[in-house]
Amino acid sequence: MEAADKIKKLRKATPTLELPSVTQLPESTNCLACSEDGRYLCLGHCRGLSVWSASSLTCVSEWLQDRLEITSVQMTRIAEMTYLLGTVDDMGVARVFAHHSDVIHLFGVINIMEDVNKRSICLTFELHEGGHYGAASVSCNGAAWLEVYHFPSAAWLEELERASSQKQDPNSSGEVDVKWSPVAVMIKIKPPKILAGRPLDGPPEVSQTTDYLAHCVALDVIMNSSRQWQKTSFNVEPMPDVLWPHAKEILCSAVSRCTRYIALGLDDALVCVWDRLSGAPLAVVLVPAENSAFIRMQFTDYWSVCADDSEIFTAEKVHLLLLCKSGEIHTVTTGRGTQSCTTQLTERPEDSRDFPSVITSVPFLQGLSLVVKRNGKMFLQDVINKTTVCFLTPPTTHLVSTPCSPVYALNAKLQTLFIRGDQDTSCSASSEDSSQSQLFIFRFRESGITKQFVISHPDSPQQQKTLSYDTLEETCNVYLQQRALSVAERTRDIMKTWERLQETAVTLQQRQ
């Protein structure tokens, strides 16, 4: 009873900020995306695509098609006023568009259905920042693989200018007929074939597993395969250069924004962080999350720095958020030359409606995460001090739409949250317009509560340098230069890694 009273008092003390409604959304808006520069919003709905001005919130262009429902959308800028759009519809078809001169152009369909009996389904479709590359996970007849695409961005920009000139020509019929350059499949990555039998020597639970690939991470597939693709004109299906094996099954993973660190959530509450530069684990951490498997993890940027954290190893620290199947949330701080620290951020919910459906680091707020629960509650949580900063709520007439999978977008440039809200059925709508979905906006910089957490320059110089490479070749060259200059460091890391692995093995044996 005392604990319940404390929780009630804490909730009363936590401020609640109401999200203002700004405009109506198209019917069945399933997804939102905001361009990196904060100029445009892209909306996917039951009739296609719409691009809005993020400042005036007015529609500037549409691509409509009956009975085509867009369920996923991404947006990235490829030129000053040209943006690449990647979508997936409810039938699993991926498409690539361009928004140029307030017109949406369809460049092509990624997974064309040529044979009904071999219908490929696009599960996820991601665009590389800058629009040079894309990747899709594809499934067909029980098989799954990853495809990486090269987008002819330079050719597309020339073709878009040609299309704009044709449209502005007074002698033209108004129809724009441009043959867009095709998307090229760089590589098609399929799971390696593993012979049946005992793949590993070790404990029975590891040796008897048949899904060996669930214990491995492939390394450097993209880099080497791209070199083969400059040499050949046909698709290649490469084998990975290096496999990072693990004794436990990989349940989830995350990549840091600088792409140097890869975090893996393993079975039995183990977290392994790999340093891609050194090719060795940065840390192996045992999280005290008993009887609860990891289902999601992510790196938390812009962690506050303590006064005594002035050592050279501070830059090597990484911070992770872990969501368990039970609903518990844990944080992990680890790094080279530091003692790993784990903290339980939230307890296991008693009611399934209190399970978090979204927990994401807000890239422009120091140490804060946005949490949305299945019951529709939305709040900002301080993952360092384990406190709720404030609740975010739409007006009493509306609720957060589909709280198990909310439709929202966070933009670091505008430092703004865009989220869809639906009419509360328990409230009688005064008009047909009010019953439609609404777009709610929260500008973090304008609130006195969140303003103190806002970071003026969210990207560190190292991250800006890492993210500024435009081509895969530039990224690979820098990567190779870094490896050549870090031989001594990597040798030292390998020695430390073996020591940590031995200590972890002893700990696991003691637990058994």
Coordinates of C-alpha atoms in Angstrom, one line a residue, residues 98 102 122 134 138 174 200 214 216 244 253 260 283 303 331 335 381 410 414 457-458 481 483 508:
A98 CA 11.6 11.0 -55.9
D102 CA 6.7 19.6 -55.9
C122 CA 9.5 -7.3 -49.0
G134 CA 19.2 0.8 -50.2
V138 CA 12.9 -10.4 -48.9
G174 CA 1.7 17.9 -70.6
L200 CA 30.2 -26.8 -32.5
A214 CA 21.4 -17.7 -35.1
C216 CA 26.8 -15.7 -35.7
W244 CA 31.6 -13.7 -35.2
S253 CA 20.9 -6.3 -32.3
R260 CA 31.6 1.5 -35.2
A283 CA 32.5 -5.9 -23.7
W303 CA 24.6 10.5 -22.2
T331 CA 20.3 0.2 -19.2
G335 CA 33.4 0.3 -22.7
Q381 CA 11.9 9.2 -19.3
L410 CA 10.9 12.5 -34.5
L414 CA 13.2 20.8 -35.9
H457 CA 24.6 20.3 -31.6
P458 CA 23.5 16.7 -31.3
Q481 CA 43.2 3.4 -43.0
R483 CA 42.6 -0.5 -39.2
L508 CA 28.5 -18.8 -16.3

